Every structure is written in C-alpha cells, then in structure tokens.
PDB file of C-alpha atoms in Angstrom:
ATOM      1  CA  UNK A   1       0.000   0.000   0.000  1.00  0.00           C
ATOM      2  CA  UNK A   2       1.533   3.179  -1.250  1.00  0.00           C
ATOM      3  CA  UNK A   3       1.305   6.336   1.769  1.00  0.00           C
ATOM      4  CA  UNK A   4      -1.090   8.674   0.231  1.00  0.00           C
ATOM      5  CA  UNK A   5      -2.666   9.919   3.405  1.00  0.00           C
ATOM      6  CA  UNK A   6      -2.625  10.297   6.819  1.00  0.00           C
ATOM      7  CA  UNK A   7      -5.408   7.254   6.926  1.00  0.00           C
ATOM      8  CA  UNK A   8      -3.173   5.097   5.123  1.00  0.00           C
ATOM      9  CA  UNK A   9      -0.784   5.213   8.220  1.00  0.00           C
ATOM     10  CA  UNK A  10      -3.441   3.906  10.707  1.00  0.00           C
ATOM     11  CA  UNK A  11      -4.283   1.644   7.938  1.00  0.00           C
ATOM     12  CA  UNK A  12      -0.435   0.237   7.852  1.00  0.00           C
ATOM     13  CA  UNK A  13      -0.758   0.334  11.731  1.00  0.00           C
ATOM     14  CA  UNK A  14      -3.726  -2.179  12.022  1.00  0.00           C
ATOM     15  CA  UNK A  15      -1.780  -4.766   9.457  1.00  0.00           C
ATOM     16  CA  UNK A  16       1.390  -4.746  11.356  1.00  0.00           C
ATOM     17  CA  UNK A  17      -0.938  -5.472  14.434  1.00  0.00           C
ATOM     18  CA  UNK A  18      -2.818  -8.382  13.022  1.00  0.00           C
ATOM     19  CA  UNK A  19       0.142  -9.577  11.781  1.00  0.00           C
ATOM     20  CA  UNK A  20       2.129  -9.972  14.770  1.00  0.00           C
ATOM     21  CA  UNK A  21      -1.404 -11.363  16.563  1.00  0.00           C
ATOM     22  CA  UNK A  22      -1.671 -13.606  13.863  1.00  0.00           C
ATOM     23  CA  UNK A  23       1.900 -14.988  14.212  1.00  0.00           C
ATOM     24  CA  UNK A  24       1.151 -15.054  17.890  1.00  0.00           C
ATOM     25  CA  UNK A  25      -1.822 -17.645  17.108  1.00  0.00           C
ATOM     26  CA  UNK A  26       0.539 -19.964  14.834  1.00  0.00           C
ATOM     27  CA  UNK A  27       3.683 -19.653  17.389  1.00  0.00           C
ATOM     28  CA  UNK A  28       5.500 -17.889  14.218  1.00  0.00           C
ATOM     29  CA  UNK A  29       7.889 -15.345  14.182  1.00  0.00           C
ATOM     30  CA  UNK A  30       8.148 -14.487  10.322  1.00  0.00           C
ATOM     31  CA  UNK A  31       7.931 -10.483  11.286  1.00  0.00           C
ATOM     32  CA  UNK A  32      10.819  -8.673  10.105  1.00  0.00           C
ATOM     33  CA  UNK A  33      10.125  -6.119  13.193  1.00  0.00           C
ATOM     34  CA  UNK A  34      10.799  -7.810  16.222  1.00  0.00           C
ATOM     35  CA  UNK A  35       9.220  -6.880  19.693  1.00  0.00           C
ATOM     36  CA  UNK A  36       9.934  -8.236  22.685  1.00  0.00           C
ATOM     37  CA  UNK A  37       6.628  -9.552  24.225  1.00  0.00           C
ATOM     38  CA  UNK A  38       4.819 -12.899  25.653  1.00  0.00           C
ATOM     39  CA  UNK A  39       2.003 -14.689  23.608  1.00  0.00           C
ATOM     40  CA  UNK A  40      -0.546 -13.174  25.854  1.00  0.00           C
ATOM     41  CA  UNK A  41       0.547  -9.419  24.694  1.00  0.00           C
ATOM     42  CA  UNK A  42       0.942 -10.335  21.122  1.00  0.00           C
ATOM     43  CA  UNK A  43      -2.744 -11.214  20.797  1.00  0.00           C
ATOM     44  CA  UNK A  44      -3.934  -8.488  23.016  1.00  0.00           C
ATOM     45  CA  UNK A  45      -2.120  -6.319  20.342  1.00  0.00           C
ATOM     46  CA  UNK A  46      -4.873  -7.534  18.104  1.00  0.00           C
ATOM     47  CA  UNK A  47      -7.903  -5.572  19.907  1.00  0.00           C
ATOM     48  CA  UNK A  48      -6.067  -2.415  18.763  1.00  0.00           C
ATOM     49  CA  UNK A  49      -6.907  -3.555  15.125  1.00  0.00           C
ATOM     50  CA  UNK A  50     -10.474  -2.937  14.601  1.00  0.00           C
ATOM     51  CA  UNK A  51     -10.457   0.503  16.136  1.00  0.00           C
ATOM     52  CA  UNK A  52      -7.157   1.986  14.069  1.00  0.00           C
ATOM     53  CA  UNK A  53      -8.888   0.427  10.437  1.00  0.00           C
ATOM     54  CA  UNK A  54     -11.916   1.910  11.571  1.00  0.00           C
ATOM     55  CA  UNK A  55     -10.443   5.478  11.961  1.00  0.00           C
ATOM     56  CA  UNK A  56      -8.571   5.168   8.938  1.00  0.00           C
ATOM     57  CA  UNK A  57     -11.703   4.160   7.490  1.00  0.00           C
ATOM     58  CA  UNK A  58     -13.185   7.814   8.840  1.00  0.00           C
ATOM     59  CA  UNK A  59     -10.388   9.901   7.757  1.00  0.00           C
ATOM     60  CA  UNK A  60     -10.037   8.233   4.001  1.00  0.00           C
ATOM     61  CA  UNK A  61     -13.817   9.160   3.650  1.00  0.00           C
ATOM     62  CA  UNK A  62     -13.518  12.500   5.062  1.00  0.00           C
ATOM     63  CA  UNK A  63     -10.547  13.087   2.649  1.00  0.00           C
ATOM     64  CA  UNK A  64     -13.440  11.699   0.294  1.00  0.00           C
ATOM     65  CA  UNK A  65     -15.640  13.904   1.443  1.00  0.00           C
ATOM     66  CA  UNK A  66     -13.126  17.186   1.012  1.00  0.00           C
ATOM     67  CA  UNK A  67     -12.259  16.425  -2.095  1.00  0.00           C
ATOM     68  CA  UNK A  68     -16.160  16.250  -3.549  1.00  0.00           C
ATOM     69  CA  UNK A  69     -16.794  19.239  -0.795  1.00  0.00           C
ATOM     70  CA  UNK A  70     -18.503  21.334  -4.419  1.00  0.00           C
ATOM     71  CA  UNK A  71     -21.051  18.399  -4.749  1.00  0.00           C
ATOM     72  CA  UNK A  72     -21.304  17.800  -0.800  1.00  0.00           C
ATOM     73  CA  UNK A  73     -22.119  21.940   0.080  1.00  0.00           C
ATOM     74  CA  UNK A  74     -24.754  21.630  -3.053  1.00  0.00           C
ATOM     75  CA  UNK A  75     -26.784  19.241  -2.383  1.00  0.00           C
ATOM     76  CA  UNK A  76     -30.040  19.066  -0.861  1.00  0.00           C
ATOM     77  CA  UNK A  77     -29.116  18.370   2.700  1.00  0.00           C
ATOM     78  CA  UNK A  78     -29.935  20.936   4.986  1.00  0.00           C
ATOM     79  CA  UNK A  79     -26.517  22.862   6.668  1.00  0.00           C
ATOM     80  CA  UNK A  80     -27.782  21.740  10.227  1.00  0.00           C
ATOM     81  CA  UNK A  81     -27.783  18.277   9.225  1.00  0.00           C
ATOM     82  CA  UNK A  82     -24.127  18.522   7.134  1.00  0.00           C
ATOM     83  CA  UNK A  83     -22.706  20.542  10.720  1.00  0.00           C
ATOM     84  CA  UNK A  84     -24.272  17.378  12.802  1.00  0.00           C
ATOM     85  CA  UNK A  85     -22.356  14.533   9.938  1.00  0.00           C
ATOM     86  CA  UNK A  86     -19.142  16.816   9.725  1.00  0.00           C
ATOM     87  CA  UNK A  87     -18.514  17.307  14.119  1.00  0.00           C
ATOM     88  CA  UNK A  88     -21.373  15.250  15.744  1.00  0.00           C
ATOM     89  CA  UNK A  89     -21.564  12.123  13.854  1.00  0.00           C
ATOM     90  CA  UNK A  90     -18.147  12.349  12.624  1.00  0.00           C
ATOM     91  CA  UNK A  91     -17.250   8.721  13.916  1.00  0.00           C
ATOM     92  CA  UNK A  92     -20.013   7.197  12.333  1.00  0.00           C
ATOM     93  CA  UNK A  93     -18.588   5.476   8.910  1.00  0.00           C
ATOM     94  CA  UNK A  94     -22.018   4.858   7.597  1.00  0.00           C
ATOM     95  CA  UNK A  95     -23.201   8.365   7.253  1.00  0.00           C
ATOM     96  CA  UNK A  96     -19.691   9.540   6.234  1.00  0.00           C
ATOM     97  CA  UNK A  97     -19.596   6.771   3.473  1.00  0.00           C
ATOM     98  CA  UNK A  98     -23.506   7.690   2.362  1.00  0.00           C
ATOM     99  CA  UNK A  99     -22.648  11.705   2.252  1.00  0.00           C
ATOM    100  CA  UNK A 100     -20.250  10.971  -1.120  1.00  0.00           C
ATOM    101  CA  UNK A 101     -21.372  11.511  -4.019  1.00  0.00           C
ATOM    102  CA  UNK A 102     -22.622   8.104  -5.900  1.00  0.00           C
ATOM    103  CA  UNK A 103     -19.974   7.485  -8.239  1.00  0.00           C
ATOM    104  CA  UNK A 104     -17.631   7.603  -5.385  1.00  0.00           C
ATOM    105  CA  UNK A 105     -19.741   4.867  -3.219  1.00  0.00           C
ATOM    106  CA  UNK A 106     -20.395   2.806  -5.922  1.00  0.00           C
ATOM    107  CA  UNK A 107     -16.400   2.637  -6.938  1.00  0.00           C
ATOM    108  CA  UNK A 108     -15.375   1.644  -2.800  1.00  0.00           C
ATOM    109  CA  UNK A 109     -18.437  -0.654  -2.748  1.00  0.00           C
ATOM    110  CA  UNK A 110     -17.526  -2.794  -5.941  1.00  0.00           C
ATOM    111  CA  UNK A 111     -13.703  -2.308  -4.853  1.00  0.00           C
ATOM    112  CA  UNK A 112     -14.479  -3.571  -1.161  1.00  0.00           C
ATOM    113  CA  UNK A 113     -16.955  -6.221  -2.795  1.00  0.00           C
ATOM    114  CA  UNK A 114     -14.404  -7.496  -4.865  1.00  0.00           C
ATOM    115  CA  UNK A 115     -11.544  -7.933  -2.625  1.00  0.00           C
ATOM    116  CA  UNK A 116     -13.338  -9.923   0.151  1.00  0.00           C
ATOM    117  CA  UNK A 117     -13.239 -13.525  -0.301  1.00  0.00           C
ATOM    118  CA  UNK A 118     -16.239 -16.205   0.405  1.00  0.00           C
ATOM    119  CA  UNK A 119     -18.522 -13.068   1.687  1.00  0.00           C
ATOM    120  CA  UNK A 120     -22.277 -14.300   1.661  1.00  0.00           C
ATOM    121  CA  UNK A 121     -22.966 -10.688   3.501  1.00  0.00           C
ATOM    122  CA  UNK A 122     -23.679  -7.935   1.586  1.00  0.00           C
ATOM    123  CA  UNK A 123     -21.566  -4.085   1.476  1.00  0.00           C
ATOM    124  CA  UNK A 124     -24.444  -2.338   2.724  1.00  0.00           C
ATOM    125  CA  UNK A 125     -25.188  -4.873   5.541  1.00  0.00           C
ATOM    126  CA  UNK A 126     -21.653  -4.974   6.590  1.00  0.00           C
ATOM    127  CA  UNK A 127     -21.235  -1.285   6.747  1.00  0.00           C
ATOM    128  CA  UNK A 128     -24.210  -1.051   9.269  1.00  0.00           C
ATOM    129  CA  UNK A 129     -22.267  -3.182  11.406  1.00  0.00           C
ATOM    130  CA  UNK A 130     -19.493  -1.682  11.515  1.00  0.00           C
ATOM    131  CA  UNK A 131     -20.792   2.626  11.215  1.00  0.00           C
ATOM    132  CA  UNK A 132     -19.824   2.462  15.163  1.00  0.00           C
ATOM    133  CA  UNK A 133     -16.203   0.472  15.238  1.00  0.00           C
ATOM    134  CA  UNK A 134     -14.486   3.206  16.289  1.00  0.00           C
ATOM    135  CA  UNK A 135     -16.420   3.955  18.736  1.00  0.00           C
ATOM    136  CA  UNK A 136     -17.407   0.443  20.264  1.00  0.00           C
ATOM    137  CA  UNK A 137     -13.521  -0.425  19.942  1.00  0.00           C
ATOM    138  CA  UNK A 138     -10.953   2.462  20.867  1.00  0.00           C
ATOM    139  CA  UNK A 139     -11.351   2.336  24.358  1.00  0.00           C
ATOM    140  CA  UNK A 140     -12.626  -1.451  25.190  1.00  0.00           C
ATOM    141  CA  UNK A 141     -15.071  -1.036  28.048  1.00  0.00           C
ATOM    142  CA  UNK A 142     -16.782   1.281  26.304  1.00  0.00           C
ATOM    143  CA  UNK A 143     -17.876  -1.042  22.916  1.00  0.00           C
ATOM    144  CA  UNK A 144     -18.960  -3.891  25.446  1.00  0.00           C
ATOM    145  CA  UNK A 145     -20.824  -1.320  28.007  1.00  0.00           C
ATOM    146  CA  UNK A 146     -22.826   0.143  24.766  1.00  0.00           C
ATOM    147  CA  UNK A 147     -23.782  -2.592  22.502  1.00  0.00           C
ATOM    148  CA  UNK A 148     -23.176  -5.623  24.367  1.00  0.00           C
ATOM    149  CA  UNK A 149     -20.845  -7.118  22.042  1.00  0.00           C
ATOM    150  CA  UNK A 150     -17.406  -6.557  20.312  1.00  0.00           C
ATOM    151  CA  UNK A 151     -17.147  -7.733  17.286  1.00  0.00           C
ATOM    152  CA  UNK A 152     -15.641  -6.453  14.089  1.00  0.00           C
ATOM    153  CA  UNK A 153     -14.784  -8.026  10.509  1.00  0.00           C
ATOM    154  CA  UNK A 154     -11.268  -7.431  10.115  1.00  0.00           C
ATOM    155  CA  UNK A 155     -11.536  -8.964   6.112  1.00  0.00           C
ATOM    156  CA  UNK A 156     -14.178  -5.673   5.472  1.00  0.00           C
ATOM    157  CA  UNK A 157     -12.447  -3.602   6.912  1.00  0.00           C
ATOM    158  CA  UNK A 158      -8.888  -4.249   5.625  1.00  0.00           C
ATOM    159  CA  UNK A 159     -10.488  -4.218   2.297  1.00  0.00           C
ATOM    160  CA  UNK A 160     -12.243  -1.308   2.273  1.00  0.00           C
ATOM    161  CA  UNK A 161      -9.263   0.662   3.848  1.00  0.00           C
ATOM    162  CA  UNK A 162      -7.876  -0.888   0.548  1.00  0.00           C
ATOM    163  CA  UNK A 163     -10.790   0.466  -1.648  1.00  0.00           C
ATOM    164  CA  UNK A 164     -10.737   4.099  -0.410  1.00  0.00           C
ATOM    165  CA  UNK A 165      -7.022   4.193  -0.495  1.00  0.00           C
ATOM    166  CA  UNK A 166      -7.385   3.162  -4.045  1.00  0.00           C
ATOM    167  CA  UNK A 167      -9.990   6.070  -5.089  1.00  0.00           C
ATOM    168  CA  UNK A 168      -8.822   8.778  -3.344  1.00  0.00           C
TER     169      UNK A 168
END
C-alpha cells in the first residue's frame, strides 16, 4: 500500500498489528520487526486492530468527502444536518460513506466487494455493522458497556481501507 494519506498510516498500523497477533496464534515469528513480548501481549495487540482500520476508514472518507466538498455543500441536505455529519456524527462510517457523491460509493463498494473472499454478507449490511467500530472499539469497556458485544470483521475492513485508499 503506497502512503497517500494520513489514513493510510493507521491503515499500515492495524496490518502490522494483526500480523504480529496472527503470528502469535501460529507460534511464528516471520515479522521482520521484532518486539519483545509474551504470547498473551501479542494477541492483546490484536484488539487495537479494529479501532485503528476503523479510523482510517473515517479519515479516508472524510478526505473523500473534502475532495467532492462542491457536490457535498450543493446538495439538498440541509446545513444543520451537514454541521451534525461533519462534528457530531463524525465517527459514524455509515453516514460519512452515504454523504459521497454516488460514483464515489459505488467505486469503494464494488472495490471492497471485490476484494473480500467467500462473503455471503452484503456491502451495505456490513457497513451497518461496523458505522460504530471506532467507537465500540478504541477504548474497550466502552464497545462492550454500549452494545453488548465486540465484534468487528477485520476482512471488510482491511479491504475497504484498501478500496478508499485506491480512489482517493
């Protein structure tokens, strides 16, 4: 993955991390970077994951969302509600993703759709999920307290992470 923005950083982040708690899982040790830590820490390390693909997941659509910003002060949406998506709701990947213009969606959604492998789910169900990941996973406690569950598709996210990078 080629450094284009900020996101892609978090993005590069989150593989290193699933990496290592992959090769934690398999008793491997393939990683060029080495880090002193037990088995127990190298799959904590994992947790981390979800959260830092989600917020580079944000910030990739944001960047999205500057660079159609013509289209996105145009259209029909009232300035209220645009305020509430841009510093309320500014976590929530779902309403980021749906304020692009549809050329833009349609490009991550094929590009996402395309990448993930034996996926009977579809993009728009799988983005519901996850429109609160960031939330539900930076700080732990939090995600569980909320929803009652923590659970994230690493596969969608990598690959849309993947998709965005690609069209922005």
């Amino acid at each position: 993955m080629e450094i284009k923005l900020i996101s892609d950083i978090y993005a590069i982040a989150s593989f290193v991390l699933l990496k290592f708690q992959d090769e934690a899982k398999n008793n491997t040790n393939n990683t060029r970077v080495s880090l002193e830590m037990d088995k127990k820490d190298a799959l904590l390390i994992g947790y981390a994951a979800p959260a830092l693909l989600a917020l580079s997941i944000e910030l990739g659509l944001k960047n999205l969302l500057w660079k159609n910003r013509d289209w996105f002060l145009i259209q029909s949406t009232s300035t209220e509600k645009k305020f509430k998506l841009l510093a309320e709701g500014s976590h929530n990947l779902k309403n980021l993703f749906n304020a692009l213009p549809t050329d833009v969606t349609d490009k991550i959604k094929n590009d996402t759709m395309i990448l993930m492998k034996n996926q009977d789910t579809g993009f728009d169900q799988l983005i519901e999920f996850h429109q609160k990941t960031f939330i539900e996973w930076r700080y732990l406690h939090e995600g569980v307290e909320k929803t009652g569950r923590m659970s994230a598709d690493p596969e969608f996210l990598v690959n849309m992470v993947k998709a965005i990078s690609k069209n922005t």
